[in-house]
Short mmCIF file of C-alpha atoms in Angstrom, two decimals:
data_model
loop_
_atom_site.label_atom_id
_atom_site.label_comp_id
_atom_site.label_asym_id
_atom_site.label_seq_id
_atom_site.Cartn_x
_atom_site.Cartn_y
_atom_site.Cartn_z
CA MET O 1399 0.06 0.00 0.00
CA THR O 1400 1.08 3.65 -0.67
CA PRO O 1401 -0.54 6.89 0.25
CA THR O 1402 -2.18 6.99 -3.07
CA ASN O 1403 -3.62 3.71 -2.69
CA PRO O 1404 -5.07 3.20 0.60
CA GLU O 1405 -7.09 0.20 1.50
CA THR O 1406 -10.82 1.44 1.39
CA TYR O 1407 -13.73 0.37 3.52
CA ASP O 1408 -17.20 1.72 4.74
CA VAL O 1409 -16.22 1.67 8.36
CA ILE O 1410 -12.62 1.52 10.24
CA ILE O 1411 -13.25 0.47 13.81
CA VAL O 1412 -10.09 1.22 16.08
CA GLY O 1413 -9.98 -1.50 18.79
CA ALA O 1414 -10.79 -5.11 19.11
CA GLY O 1415 -12.62 -5.44 22.59
CA PHE O 1416 -16.17 -5.86 23.32
CA ALA O 1417 -17.25 -2.79 21.26
CA GLY O 1418 -14.99 -3.66 18.18
CA LEU O 1419 -16.03 -7.26 18.01
CA TYR O 1420 -19.68 -6.37 18.26
CA GLY O 1421 -19.40 -3.51 15.78
CA LEU O 1422 -17.78 -5.67 13.14
CA HIS O 1423 -20.43 -8.49 13.45
CA ARG O 1424 -23.38 -6.06 13.21
CA LEU O 1425 -21.89 -3.73 10.35
CA ARG O 1426 -20.92 -6.99 8.36
CA GLY O 1427 -24.58 -8.22 8.96
CA MET O 1428 -25.90 -4.87 7.59
CA GLY O 1429 -23.76 -5.26 4.36
CA TYR O 1430 -21.04 -2.73 5.25
CA SER O 1431 -17.26 -3.50 4.53
CA CYS O 1432 -15.23 -3.19 7.92
CA ARG O 1433 -11.77 -3.25 8.91
CA VAL O 1434 -10.82 -3.66 12.63
CA LEU O 1435 -7.49 -2.14 13.78
CA GLU O 1436 -6.08 -3.59 16.96
CA ALA O 1437 -2.84 -2.58 18.35
CA GLY O 1438 -2.23 -5.88 20.37
CA ASP O 1439 -1.22 -9.20 18.89
CA GLY O 1440 -4.74 -10.66 20.21
CA ILE O 1441 -8.23 -9.37 20.72
CA GLY O 1442 -9.79 -8.67 23.78
CA GLY O 1443 -8.96 -4.97 24.60
CA THR O 1444 -8.79 -4.31 28.27
CA TRP O 1445 -8.85 -8.28 28.88
CA PHE O 1446 -6.13 -8.80 26.50
CA TRP O 1447 -3.73 -6.24 28.16
CA ASN O 1448 -4.65 -6.66 31.88
CA ARG O 1449 -3.44 -9.97 32.64
CA TYR O 1450 -1.91 -9.27 35.98
CA PRO O 1451 -2.15 -11.82 38.90
CA GLY O 1452 -5.87 -11.78 40.10
CA ALA O 1453 -7.36 -9.72 37.34
CA ALA O 1454 -11.19 -10.29 37.27
CA CYS O 1455 -14.26 -8.91 36.55
CA ASP O 1456 -16.28 -7.04 39.33
CA ILE O 1457 -19.54 -7.67 37.49
CA GLU O 1458 -21.41 -11.09 37.53
CA SER O 1459 -20.18 -13.27 34.56
CA VAL O 1460 -23.51 -14.02 33.22
CA GLU O 1461 -24.35 -10.25 33.11
CA TYR O 1462 -20.85 -9.14 31.99
CA SER O 1463 -21.33 -10.93 28.60
CA TYR O 1464 -23.08 -10.21 25.30
CA SER O 1465 -26.84 -10.35 25.17
CA PHE O 1466 -27.32 -9.99 21.25
CA SER O 1467 -27.20 -13.59 20.74
CA GLU O 1468 -29.27 -16.21 22.57
CA GLU O 1469 -27.41 -18.92 21.13
CA LEU O 1470 -24.09 -17.58 22.51
CA GLN O 1471 -25.73 -17.22 25.90
CA ASP O 1472 -26.78 -20.85 25.88
CA GLU O 1473 -23.40 -22.16 24.70
CA TRP O 1474 -21.22 -20.60 27.03
CA ASN O 1475 -20.60 -21.84 30.51
CA TRP O 1476 -19.06 -19.50 33.06
CA SER O 1477 -16.91 -21.24 35.89
CA CYS O 1478 -17.65 -18.68 38.69
CA ARG O 1479 -19.52 -15.51 39.62
CA PHE O 1480 -16.85 -13.28 38.78
CA ALA O 1481 -14.70 -14.29 35.91
CA PRO O 1482 -11.09 -14.12 35.95
CA GLN O 1483 -9.11 -12.35 33.20
CA PRO O 1484 -8.05 -15.65 31.31
CA GLU O 1485 -11.62 -16.87 31.03
CA ILE O 1486 -13.05 -13.43 29.91
CA LEU O 1487 -10.36 -13.55 27.21
CA GLU O 1488 -11.19 -17.19 26.28
CA TYR O 1489 -14.89 -16.17 25.77
CA MET O 1490 -14.08 -13.22 23.47
CA ASN O 1491 -11.98 -15.39 21.50
CA PHE O 1492 -14.80 -17.97 21.52
CA VAL O 1493 -16.98 -15.17 20.21
CA ALA O 1494 -14.69 -14.20 17.42
CA ASP O 1495 -14.42 -17.78 16.18
CA LYS O 1496 -18.14 -18.44 16.44
CA PHE O 1497 -18.94 -15.30 14.32
CA ASP O 1498 -15.99 -15.87 12.11
CA LEU O 1499 -14.72 -12.16 13.10
CA ARG O 1500 -10.82 -12.63 12.76
CA ARG O 1501 -10.86 -12.35 8.89
CA ASP O 1502 -11.70 -8.65 9.22
CA ILE O 1503 -9.28 -7.91 12.20
CA GLN O 1504 -5.69 -6.60 11.75
CA LEU O 1505 -3.72 -7.41 14.85
CA GLU O 1506 -0.32 -5.61 15.82
CA THR O 1507 -1.76 -2.32 14.25
CA ARG O 1508 -1.67 0.62 16.32
CA VAL O 1509 -3.29 3.76 14.84
CA LYS O 1510 -1.14 6.70 14.49
CA SER O 1511 -3.72 9.30 12.95
CA ALA O 1512 -7.22 9.79 11.63
CA HIS O 1513 -7.70 12.76 9.44
CA PHE O 1514 -11.08 13.90 7.99
CA ASP O 1515 -11.04 15.08 4.30
CA SER O 1516 -14.06 17.57 3.63
CA ALA O 1517 -13.89 17.13 0.08
CA SER O 1518 -14.29 13.55 -0.28
CA GLY O 1519 -16.28 13.07 3.08
CA ARG O 1520 -13.79 10.20 4.32
CA TRP O 1521 -11.33 9.53 7.00
CA ALA O 1522 -7.66 8.89 5.98
CA VAL O 1523 -6.49 6.38 8.84
CA LYS O 1524 -2.70 5.83 9.07
CA THR O 1525 -0.98 3.30 11.33
CA GLU O 1526 2.50 3.49 13.00
CA SER O 1527 3.74 1.14 10.21
CA ASP O 1528 2.60 3.64 7.57
CA GLU O 1529 -0.28 1.50 6.34
CA GLU O 1530 -3.13 3.93 5.08
CA PHE O 1531 -6.94 3.08 4.97
CA SER O 1532 -9.82 5.29 3.70
CA ALA O 1533 -13.24 5.02 5.28
CA LYS O 1534 -16.60 7.10 5.33
CA TYR O 1535 -17.09 6.16 8.86
CA VAL O 1536 -14.73 5.68 11.88
CA ILE O 1537 -15.89 4.08 14.97
CA MET O 1538 -13.38 4.69 18.05
CA ALA O 1539 -13.79 1.69 20.26
CA THR O 1540 -10.61 2.42 22.01
CA GLY O 1541 -11.75 1.65 25.55
CA CYS O 1542 -11.73 3.82 28.58
CA LEU O 1543 -9.14 1.90 30.68
CA SER O 1544 -6.74 0.98 27.81
CA ALA O 1545 -4.01 3.74 28.15
CA PRO O 1546 -1.67 3.28 31.16
CA LYS O 1547 -0.59 6.48 32.89
CA ASP O 1548 2.83 7.38 32.16
CA VAL O 1549 5.25 6.68 35.00
CA GLU O 1550 7.91 9.36 35.78
CA TYR O 1551 10.20 8.50 38.62
CA PRO O 1552 13.71 9.95 38.70
CA GLY O 1553 16.27 7.13 38.40
CA LEU O 1554 13.79 4.40 36.97
CA ALA O 1555 16.01 3.68 34.15
CA GLU O 1556 18.93 2.97 36.49
CA PHE O 1557 16.84 0.33 38.68
CA GLU O 1558 18.69 -3.07 38.03
CA GLY O 1559 15.77 -5.21 38.88
CA GLU O 1560 12.62 -6.27 37.03
CA VAL O 1561 9.89 -3.65 36.34
CA TYR O 1562 6.44 -4.58 35.51
CA PHE O 1563 3.09 -2.69 34.94
CA THR O 1564 -0.38 -4.13 35.46
CA GLY O 1565 -1.79 -2.71 32.31
CA LYS O 1566 0.94 -4.51 30.13
CA TRP O 1567 1.61 -7.68 31.88
CA PRO O 1568 3.99 -10.24 30.44
CA LYS O 1569 1.97 -13.12 28.60
CA ASP O 1570 4.19 -15.54 30.24
CA GLY O 1571 3.43 -14.30 33.76
CA VAL O 1572 6.05 -13.38 36.72
CA ASP O 1573 7.87 -15.60 39.02
CA PHE O 1574 8.05 -13.66 42.25
CA ALA O 1575 9.45 -16.81 44.32
CA GLY O 1576 12.17 -15.90 46.68
CA LYS O 1577 12.06 -11.97 45.59
CA ALA O 1578 11.56 -8.63 47.19
CA VAL O 1579 8.77 -7.05 45.60
CA ALA O 1580 7.38 -3.53 45.69
CA VAL O 1581 3.96 -2.56 44.53
CA ILE O 1582 3.07 1.13 43.70
CA GLY O 1583 -0.24 1.86 43.78
CA THR O 1584 -3.46 0.65 45.83
CA GLY O 1585 -6.31 0.84 43.01
CA SER O 1586 -8.20 -1.88 41.59
CA SER O 1587 -5.25 -3.70 39.95
CA ALA O 1588 -3.16 -3.64 43.15
CA ILE O 1589 -6.07 -4.72 45.22
CA GLN O 1590 -6.61 -7.78 43.03
CA SER O 1591 -3.12 -8.53 42.57
CA VAL O 1592 -1.42 -7.89 45.97
CA PRO O 1593 -2.98 -10.96 47.72
CA ILE O 1594 -1.45 -13.30 45.11
CA ILE O 1595 1.83 -11.80 44.83
CA ALA O 1596 2.28 -11.77 48.77
CA GLN O 1597 1.49 -15.58 48.55
CA GLU O 1598 4.50 -15.90 46.00
CA ALA O 1599 7.21 -13.41 46.91
CA GLU O 1600 9.78 -13.59 49.81
CA SER O 1601 8.51 -10.02 50.90
CA LEU O 1602 6.13 -7.26 49.57
CA THR O 1603 5.86 -3.94 50.19
CA VAL O 1604 2.90 -1.71 49.10
CA PHE O 1605 3.48 1.93 48.63
CA GLN O 1606 0.14 3.61 49.23
CA ARG O 1607 -0.76 7.37 48.40
CA THR O 1608 -4.55 7.11 48.50
CA PRO O 1609 -6.52 4.00 50.25
CA ASN O 1610 -9.54 2.96 48.36
CA PHE O 1611 -12.81 1.32 49.67
CA SER O 1612 -13.03 -2.28 48.53
CA VAL O 1613 -15.71 -4.66 49.38
CA PRO O 1614 -15.73 -8.41 49.37
CA ALA O 1615 -16.10 -10.00 46.09
CA GLY O 1616 -17.64 -13.14 47.42
CA ASN O 1617 -16.56 -15.18 44.22
CA ARG O 1618 -17.58 -18.76 44.10
CA SER O 1619 -18.01 -21.49 41.61
CA LEU O 1620 -21.22 -21.85 39.45
CA ASP O 1621 -22.53 -25.26 38.78
CA ALA O 1622 -24.21 -26.70 35.78
CA GLY O 1623 -27.73 -26.73 37.63
CA GLU O 1624 -27.27 -23.00 38.50
CA LEU O 1625 -26.31 -22.07 35.03
CA ASP O 1626 -29.29 -23.84 33.64
CA ALA O 1627 -31.67 -21.96 36.08
CA LEU O 1628 -29.94 -18.64 34.95
CA ARG O 1629 -30.51 -19.38 31.28
CA ASP O 1630 -34.08 -19.90 32.08
CA LYS O 1631 -34.56 -16.21 33.06
CA TYR O 1632 -31.84 -14.65 30.72
CA ARG O 1633 -34.42 -12.99 28.70
CA GLU O 1634 -36.14 -11.27 31.75
CA LEU O 1635 -32.55 -10.64 33.33
CA ARG O 1636 -31.43 -8.79 30.31
CA LYS O 1637 -34.49 -6.79 30.15
CA LYS O 1638 -34.08 -5.80 33.69
CA GLU O 1639 -30.35 -5.01 33.14
CA ARG O 1640 -31.19 -2.62 30.02
CA ASN O 1641 -33.83 -0.77 32.11
CA SER O 1642 -31.55 -0.19 35.02
CA ASN O 1643 -28.85 2.30 35.99
CA LEU O 1644 -26.00 -0.04 36.36
CA GLY O 1645 -26.82 -2.99 34.23
CA ILE O 1646 -26.63 -5.49 36.99
CA ASP O 1647 -29.58 -7.00 38.66
CA LEU O 1648 -28.99 -10.83 39.20
CA ILE O 1649 -28.56 -10.81 42.84
CA LEU O 1650 -30.12 -7.72 44.44
CA ASP O 1651 -32.47 -5.33 42.91
CA PRO O 1652 -31.96 -1.63 43.09
CA GLU O 1653 -33.18 -0.17 46.30
CA GLU O 1654 -35.93 2.27 45.52
CA ARG O 1655 -36.08 4.08 48.97
CA ALA O 1656 -33.89 7.07 50.02
CA PHE O 1657 -31.47 6.90 53.00
CA ALA O 1658 -33.41 9.73 54.39
CA ASP O 1659 -36.82 7.76 54.73
CA VAL O 1660 -35.30 4.65 56.69
CA SER O 1661 -34.36 4.04 60.31
CA GLU O 1662 -30.76 3.62 61.35
CA ASP O 1663 -31.34 0.00 61.83
CA GLU O 1664 -32.86 -0.35 58.29
CA ALA O 1665 -30.09 1.51 56.54
CA ILE O 1666 -27.25 -0.73 58.65
CA ALA O 1667 -29.20 -3.77 57.65
CA GLU O 1668 -29.33 -2.79 53.79
CA PHE O 1669 -25.57 -1.83 54.00
CA GLU O 1670 -24.88 -5.34 55.49
CA ARG O 1671 -26.93 -7.06 52.78
CA ARG O 1672 -24.91 -5.48 50.00
CA TRP O 1673 -21.68 -5.82 51.81
CA GLN O 1674 -22.44 -9.81 51.99
CA ALA O 1675 -23.50 -9.96 48.26
CA GLY O 1676 -20.22 -8.62 47.22
CA GLY O 1677 -19.34 -6.97 43.98
CA LEU O 1678 -20.77 -3.43 43.11
CA TYR O 1679 -24.35 -3.60 44.48
CA PHE O 1680 -23.70 -0.58 46.62
CA TYR O 1681 -23.97 1.69 43.35
CA THR O 1682 -27.77 0.41 43.54
CA SER O 1683 -28.24 1.06 47.00
CA PHE O 1684 -30.39 3.93 48.60
CA THR O 1685 -31.45 6.48 45.74
CA ASP O 1686 -29.80 9.41 47.51
CA LEU O 1687 -26.49 7.77 48.35
CA PHE O 1688 -24.47 9.79 45.87
CA VAL O 1689 -26.27 13.16 46.46
CA ASN O 1690 -26.90 12.97 50.26
CA GLY O 1691 -23.81 13.43 52.47
CA GLU O 1692 -25.33 12.33 55.39
CA ALA O 1693 -26.30 9.09 53.68
CA ASN O 1694 -22.80 8.65 52.31
CA ASP O 1695 -21.16 9.35 55.41
CA ALA O 1696 -23.30 6.48 57.10
CA LEU O 1697 -22.00 4.06 54.45
CA SER O 1698 -18.55 5.20 54.55
CA GLU O 1699 -18.16 4.73 58.30
CA PHE O 1700 -20.00 1.32 57.90
CA ALA O 1701 -17.32 0.26 55.45
CA ARG O 1702 -14.49 1.91 57.47
CA ASP O 1703 -15.64 -0.25 60.50
CA LYS O 1704 -15.58 -3.47 58.19
CA ILE O 1705 -12.08 -2.77 57.04
CA ARG O 1706 -10.68 -2.08 60.47
CA ALA O 1707 -12.01 -5.41 61.61
CA LYS O 1708 -10.13 -7.27 59.01
CA ILE O 1709 -6.52 -5.84 59.99
CA ASP O 1710 -4.56 -6.84 63.00
CA ASP O 1711 -2.32 -3.95 63.60
CA PRO O 1712 -4.72 -0.93 64.38
CA GLU O 1713 -1.92 1.44 62.97
CA VAL O 1714 -1.82 -0.37 59.61
CA ALA O 1715 -5.68 -0.24 59.56
CA GLU O 1716 -6.02 3.41 60.01
CA LEU O 1717 -3.59 3.80 57.03
CA LEU O 1718 -5.97 1.52 54.95
CA VAL O 1719 -9.12 3.23 55.78
CA PRO O 1720 -10.23 5.78 53.25
CA LYS O 1721 -11.04 9.11 55.01
CA ASP O 1722 -10.73 11.63 52.08
CA HIS O 1723 -13.47 10.80 49.81
CA PRO O 1724 -17.10 9.64 49.86
CA PHE O 1725 -17.92 5.95 49.26
CA GLY O 1726 -18.11 5.19 45.42
CA ALA O 1727 -16.84 8.62 44.59
CA LYS O 1728 -13.97 6.69 43.37
CA ARG O 1729 -14.58 3.35 41.58
CA ILE O 1730 -15.51 0.95 44.10
CA CYS O 1731 -13.02 -1.97 44.33
CA SER O 1732 -13.83 -5.54 44.95
CA ASP O 1733 -11.31 -8.07 46.54
CA THR O 1734 -10.51 -11.49 47.81
CA ASN O 1735 -8.40 -11.14 50.99
CA TYR O 1736 -6.75 -7.93 50.16
CA TYR O 1737 -6.99 -6.32 53.57
CA GLU O 1738 -6.31 -9.57 55.27
CA THR O 1739 -3.07 -9.64 53.11
CA PHE O 1740 -1.62 -6.93 55.50
CA ASN O 1741 -1.88 -9.39 58.32
CA ARG O 1742 1.01 -11.43 56.83
CA GLU O 1743 4.50 -11.26 58.21
CA ASN O 1744 6.01 -10.89 54.81
CA VAL O 1745 3.83 -7.82 53.77
CA SER O 1746 4.53 -4.30 54.87
CA LEU O 1747 2.76 -0.85 54.06
CA VAL O 1748 4.58 2.52 53.15
CA ASP O 1749 2.41 5.70 53.40
CA VAL O 1750 3.67 7.85 50.56
CA ARG O 1751 1.87 10.81 51.79
CA SER O 1752 3.90 11.00 55.07
CA ASP O 1753 7.21 9.67 53.43
CA PRO O 1754 7.06 10.37 49.78
CA ILE O 1755 8.89 8.57 46.82
CA THR O 1756 11.81 10.78 45.90
CA ALA O 1757 13.48 8.38 43.40
CA MET O 1758 14.35 5.10 42.13
CA THR O 1759 17.71 3.85 42.55
CA ALA O 1760 19.88 0.89 41.07
CA THR O 1761 18.73 -1.38 43.93
CA GLY O 1762 15.13 -0.09 44.91
CA ILE O 1763 13.11 2.83 45.96
CA GLN O 1764 14.21 6.07 47.92
CA THR O 1765 11.63 7.74 50.13
CA GLU O 1766 12.35 10.98 52.08
CA ARG O 1767 13.27 8.87 55.03
CA VAL O 1768 14.17 5.40 54.04
CA HIS O 1769 15.74 3.40 51.13
CA HIS O 1770 13.97 0.23 50.51
CA ALA O 1771 15.81 -2.51 48.56
CA PHE O 1772 13.90 -4.62 45.96
CA ASP O 1773 14.30 -7.33 43.23
CA VAL O 1774 11.12 -6.27 41.59
CA ILE O 1775 8.83 -3.10 41.22
CA VAL O 1776 5.45 -3.48 40.08
CA PHE O 1777 3.36 -0.32 38.94
CA ALA O 1778 -0.09 -0.53 39.48
CA THR O 1779 -0.61 3.29 38.91
CA GLY O 1780 -3.65 3.19 36.76
CA PHE O 1781 -4.78 4.82 33.42
CA ASP O 1782 -5.26 7.93 31.66
CA ALA O 1783 -8.99 6.74 31.65
CA MET O 1784 -11.75 7.74 29.25
CA THR O 1785 -9.78 10.14 26.98
CA GLY O 1786 -6.29 8.94 27.11
CA ALA O 1787 -6.40 6.35 24.25
CA LEU O 1788 -8.02 9.02 21.96
CA ALA O 1789 -5.49 11.64 22.89
CA ARG O 1790 -2.61 9.42 21.87
CA ILE O 1791 -4.06 9.15 18.37
CA ASP O 1792 -3.76 12.44 16.01
CA ILE O 1793 -7.25 12.85 15.33
CA ARG O 1794 -8.34 15.93 13.04
CA GLY O 1795 -11.82 16.86 11.81
CA ARG O 1796 -12.96 19.85 9.45
CA ASN O 1797 -10.24 22.30 8.65
CA GLY O 1798 -7.55 20.37 10.34
CA LEU O 1799 -9.15 20.85 14.03
CA SER O 1800 -7.28 18.59 16.39
CA LEU O 1801 -9.61 16.65 18.86
CA LYS O 1802 -6.66 16.89 21.53
CA ASP O 1803 -6.78 20.75 21.10
CA LYS O 1804 -10.63 20.83 21.08
CA TRP O 1805 -10.65 18.67 24.35
CA GLU O 1806 -7.76 20.56 25.89
CA ALA O 1807 -10.08 21.76 28.79
CA GLY O 1808 -11.96 18.56 28.82
CA PRO O 1809 -14.10 16.37 26.70
CA ARG O 1810 -16.91 18.00 24.55
CA SER O 1811 -19.43 15.65 22.94
CA TYR O 1812 -23.13 15.19 22.29
CA LEU O 1813 -24.49 12.19 24.05
CA GLY O 1814 -20.75 11.11 24.60
CA ILE O 1815 -21.25 9.57 21.05
CA MET O 1816 -20.05 12.34 18.74
CA THR O 1817 -18.23 15.44 18.75
CA SER O 1818 -18.87 18.69 16.65
CA GLY O 1819 -16.27 19.20 13.87
CA PHE O 1820 -15.51 15.56 13.41
CA PRO O 1821 -18.05 14.07 10.84
CA ASN O 1822 -18.82 10.53 10.72
CA MET O 1823 -16.57 9.71 13.88
CA PHE O 1824 -18.47 7.81 16.82
CA ILE O 1825 -17.12 7.06 20.01
CA THR O 1826 -18.29 3.83 22.19
CA THR O 1827 -18.86 4.32 25.87
CA GLY O 1828 -16.40 7.35 25.94
CA PRO O 1829 -16.59 10.51 28.14
CA GLN O 1830 -19.94 12.06 28.78
CA SER O 1831 -21.82 8.81 28.36
CA PRO O 1832 -22.66 6.61 31.33
CA SER O 1833 -19.69 4.66 30.18
CA VAL O 1834 -17.65 2.93 33.30
CA LEU O 1835 -20.57 3.56 35.58
CA TYR O 1836 -22.76 0.98 33.52
CA ASN O 1837 -22.16 -2.58 32.60
CA MET O 1838 -19.62 -2.01 29.90
CA VAL O 1839 -20.58 -5.06 27.69
CA LEU O 1840 -24.30 -3.93 27.54
CA GLY O 1841 -23.30 -0.22 27.27
CA ASN O 1842 -21.13 -1.10 24.21
CA GLU O 1843 -23.76 -3.19 22.69
CA PHE O 1844 -26.11 -0.07 23.11
CA HIS O 1845 -24.01 2.41 21.64
CA ILE O 1846 -22.71 0.09 18.84
CA GLU O 1847 -26.55 -0.47 17.90
CA TRP O 1848 -27.28 3.33 18.13
CA ILE O 1849 -24.30 4.01 16.00
CA THR O 1850 -24.88 1.61 13.28
CA ASP O 1851 -28.60 2.46 13.21
CA CYS O 1852 -27.21 6.04 12.67
CA ILE O 1853 -24.80 4.86 9.84
CA GLU O 1854 -28.02 2.91 8.14
CA HIS O 1855 -30.16 6.19 8.32
CA LEU O 1856 -27.30 8.04 6.45
CA ARG O 1857 -27.46 5.20 3.74
CA ARG O 1858 -31.18 5.09 3.63
CA GLU O 1859 -31.75 8.88 3.29
CA VAL O 1860 -28.73 9.15 0.73
CA LEU O 1861 -26.67 11.38 3.19
CA ASP O 1862 -23.01 11.80 3.49
CA THR O 1863 -22.03 13.21 6.72
CA VAL O 1864 -23.53 13.55 10.25
CA GLU O 1865 -22.07 15.50 13.15
CA PRO O 1866 -23.48 17.31 16.28
CA SER O 1867 -24.44 20.90 16.23
CA GLU O 1868 -22.43 23.05 18.24
CA THR O 1869 -25.40 24.17 20.14
CA ALA O 1870 -26.33 20.50 20.88
CA GLU O 1871 -23.10 19.80 22.05
CA ASP O 1872 -22.89 22.97 24.50
CA SER O 1873 -26.13 21.86 25.94
CA TRP O 1874 -24.95 18.47 26.58
CA VAL O 1875 -21.87 19.41 27.97
CA GLU O 1876 -23.80 21.75 30.47
CA THR O 1877 -26.15 19.01 31.29
CA VAL O 1878 -23.27 16.53 32.13
CA ASN O 1879 -21.63 19.29 34.32
CA GLU O 1880 -24.57 20.27 36.04
CA ILE O 1881 -25.92 16.74 36.85
CA GLY O 1882 -22.23 15.92 38.02
CA ALA O 1883 -22.16 18.82 40.33
CA MET O 1884 -25.27 17.80 42.09
CA THR O 1885 -23.58 14.55 43.23
CA LEU O 1886 -20.71 13.75 45.81
CA PHE O 1887 -18.28 12.59 42.82
CA PRO O 1888 -16.53 16.02 42.76
CA LYS O 1889 -15.41 15.48 46.31
CA ALA O 1890 -12.93 12.86 45.18
CA ASN O 1891 -9.82 13.10 43.24
CA SER O 1892 -10.62 10.20 41.02
CA TRP O 1893 -9.78 9.11 37.43
CA TYR O 1894 -13.66 9.91 36.88
CA LEU O 1895 -12.59 13.64 36.78
CA GLY O 1896 -8.97 13.03 35.36
CA ALA O 1897 -7.53 13.97 38.76
CA ASN O 1898 -4.99 11.02 38.71
CA VAL O 1899 -3.16 12.51 35.74
CA PRO O 1900 -0.94 15.46 36.38
CA GLY O 1901 -1.86 18.51 34.13
CA LYS O 1902 -5.20 16.71 32.83
CA PRO O 1903 -8.13 19.06 33.38
CA ARG O 1904 -10.20 18.26 36.30
CA VAL O 1905 -13.83 17.92 34.85
CA ILE O 1906 -16.42 15.27 35.45
CA MET O 1907 -16.16 12.94 32.69
CA PRO O 1908 -18.88 10.24 33.07
CA TYR O 1909 -22.69 11.21 32.68
CA LEU O 1910 -23.99 10.70 35.98
CA GLY O 1911 -27.82 10.83 35.24
CA GLY O 1912 -28.06 6.91 35.09
CA PHE O 1913 -28.35 4.86 32.26
CA LYS O 1914 -32.13 4.88 32.11
CA ALA O 1915 -32.40 8.44 31.63
CA TYR O 1916 -29.42 8.41 29.13
CA LYS O 1917 -31.12 5.64 26.99
CA GLU O 1918 -34.37 7.55 26.97
CA THR O 1919 -32.46 10.55 25.85
CA CYS O 1920 -30.80 8.85 23.04
CA LYS O 1921 -33.93 7.41 22.03
CA THR O 1922 -35.79 10.68 21.92
CA VAL O 1923 -33.07 12.39 19.84
CA VAL O 1924 -33.61 9.56 17.29
CA SER O 1925 -37.45 9.65 17.28
CA ASN O 1926 -37.13 13.57 16.90
CA GLY O 1927 -35.44 13.22 13.60
CA TYR O 1928 -31.90 12.87 15.22
CA ASP O 1929 -32.51 16.35 17.03
CA GLY O 1930 -29.33 18.14 17.53
CA PHE O 1931 -27.38 16.31 14.57
CA VAL O 1932 -26.50 17.94 11.42
CA PHE O 1933 -26.58 15.97 8.05
CA GLY O 1934 -24.69 17.06 5.08
CA GLU O 1935 -23.84 15.88 1.49
CA VAL O 1936 -20.53 15.97 -0.12
#
């Protein structure tokens, strides 16, 4: 291929995760030519890259799966409530084979740029190996947690031991036996991996800046009889999920009462019920939990007491108890024996707020007060979430407008699906949609179906381009900000707000009005003739 002879398709999809696979399947079925470009040497997106010890889903397996094919639901057997990463990746490969998707997926192909040409109404997509593609439509299925945050510590290049990143874990795994190991970070990937690393390593030191709330996963095996019973009610379950705010309804229904309307004993009983259920069911607890400070304070103190009860050393317990943010304003983590791991003799905790890391050395980590010697350093430092993967691609719309420049002060979109000035470019589960606060598999299905229906509308009406009006975009950004400001989420320095990345604008990125309201808005936009969108001809 040369710049004058690019491969030509109707649609280019960037990313072969849950959105990319379903997008390819659906578009092919509608008669469109489509190519998926994937940076990894395997499909799976987040579940391809995040293969660190203990990596698992925090949503029930039977719910964190595709719903578009009843045959697929009947054929696949999940082994446990919360599937580990290898099983989710196996499932996604099973899907790719079942629907013959691989022939239209190009692996080891990282997209470098995507530029819109107004004269032709097409996108020119270039890869890092300088392959070129031309497409009428581009779907950015790049994922919310797929761009690891840059790690910048003085002296890191001089460290003579082994260095690993949870978001780019070696396929063959890591042998920690007999080694002194450091884990930097206490987010979800650390909370999942620390208990396993501690069992294998000679010693483990966890460097914590900010403690997080984590609830017991409560994982267990699923037997054949239980799976058969679940299949019998799959249709009903999926309907409930799609009409819920979180997309999970298997074990506990959403609580319809407000904290303000129940007694203290009733509130504690409800908290206990959800703590014992495991997973993310607190997100569907009392209706005012994330807008009422008193309600959240009660839950936060309940969770703190639960954490303290798991840890033998009171001083360590107080370091691990979150006190600087409301429960759930940072992503709720779920764990198997995370807090209990700090009772092991070979595990220690360093509070980097009181003793900050100053540098890496040839033999370990230097804090202000102590030098720690290590054989291995594991960075569990998180992601440039929701916008990071898009920002790393040179995306240019009309008149050479750069997406990175347009979003310099924070993302701007309409419905979280499109952004003004970038015709025919769609984004799945991106910023200003419910995104990471909804079941991501079902959220990606919803977005792919909305996007492909929109593409079909253009074909049916013989139109060339679609993009939001600036007025509609401004209104949506204002709506997202206003709803977010009504909640407790801004009280946490979380990746929901980009606060974990130095220099990133601190804005509320997810739509916090719930998936039910979001879905109805998207449907209303379509029923009103794609209200807020501008269609054009080339």
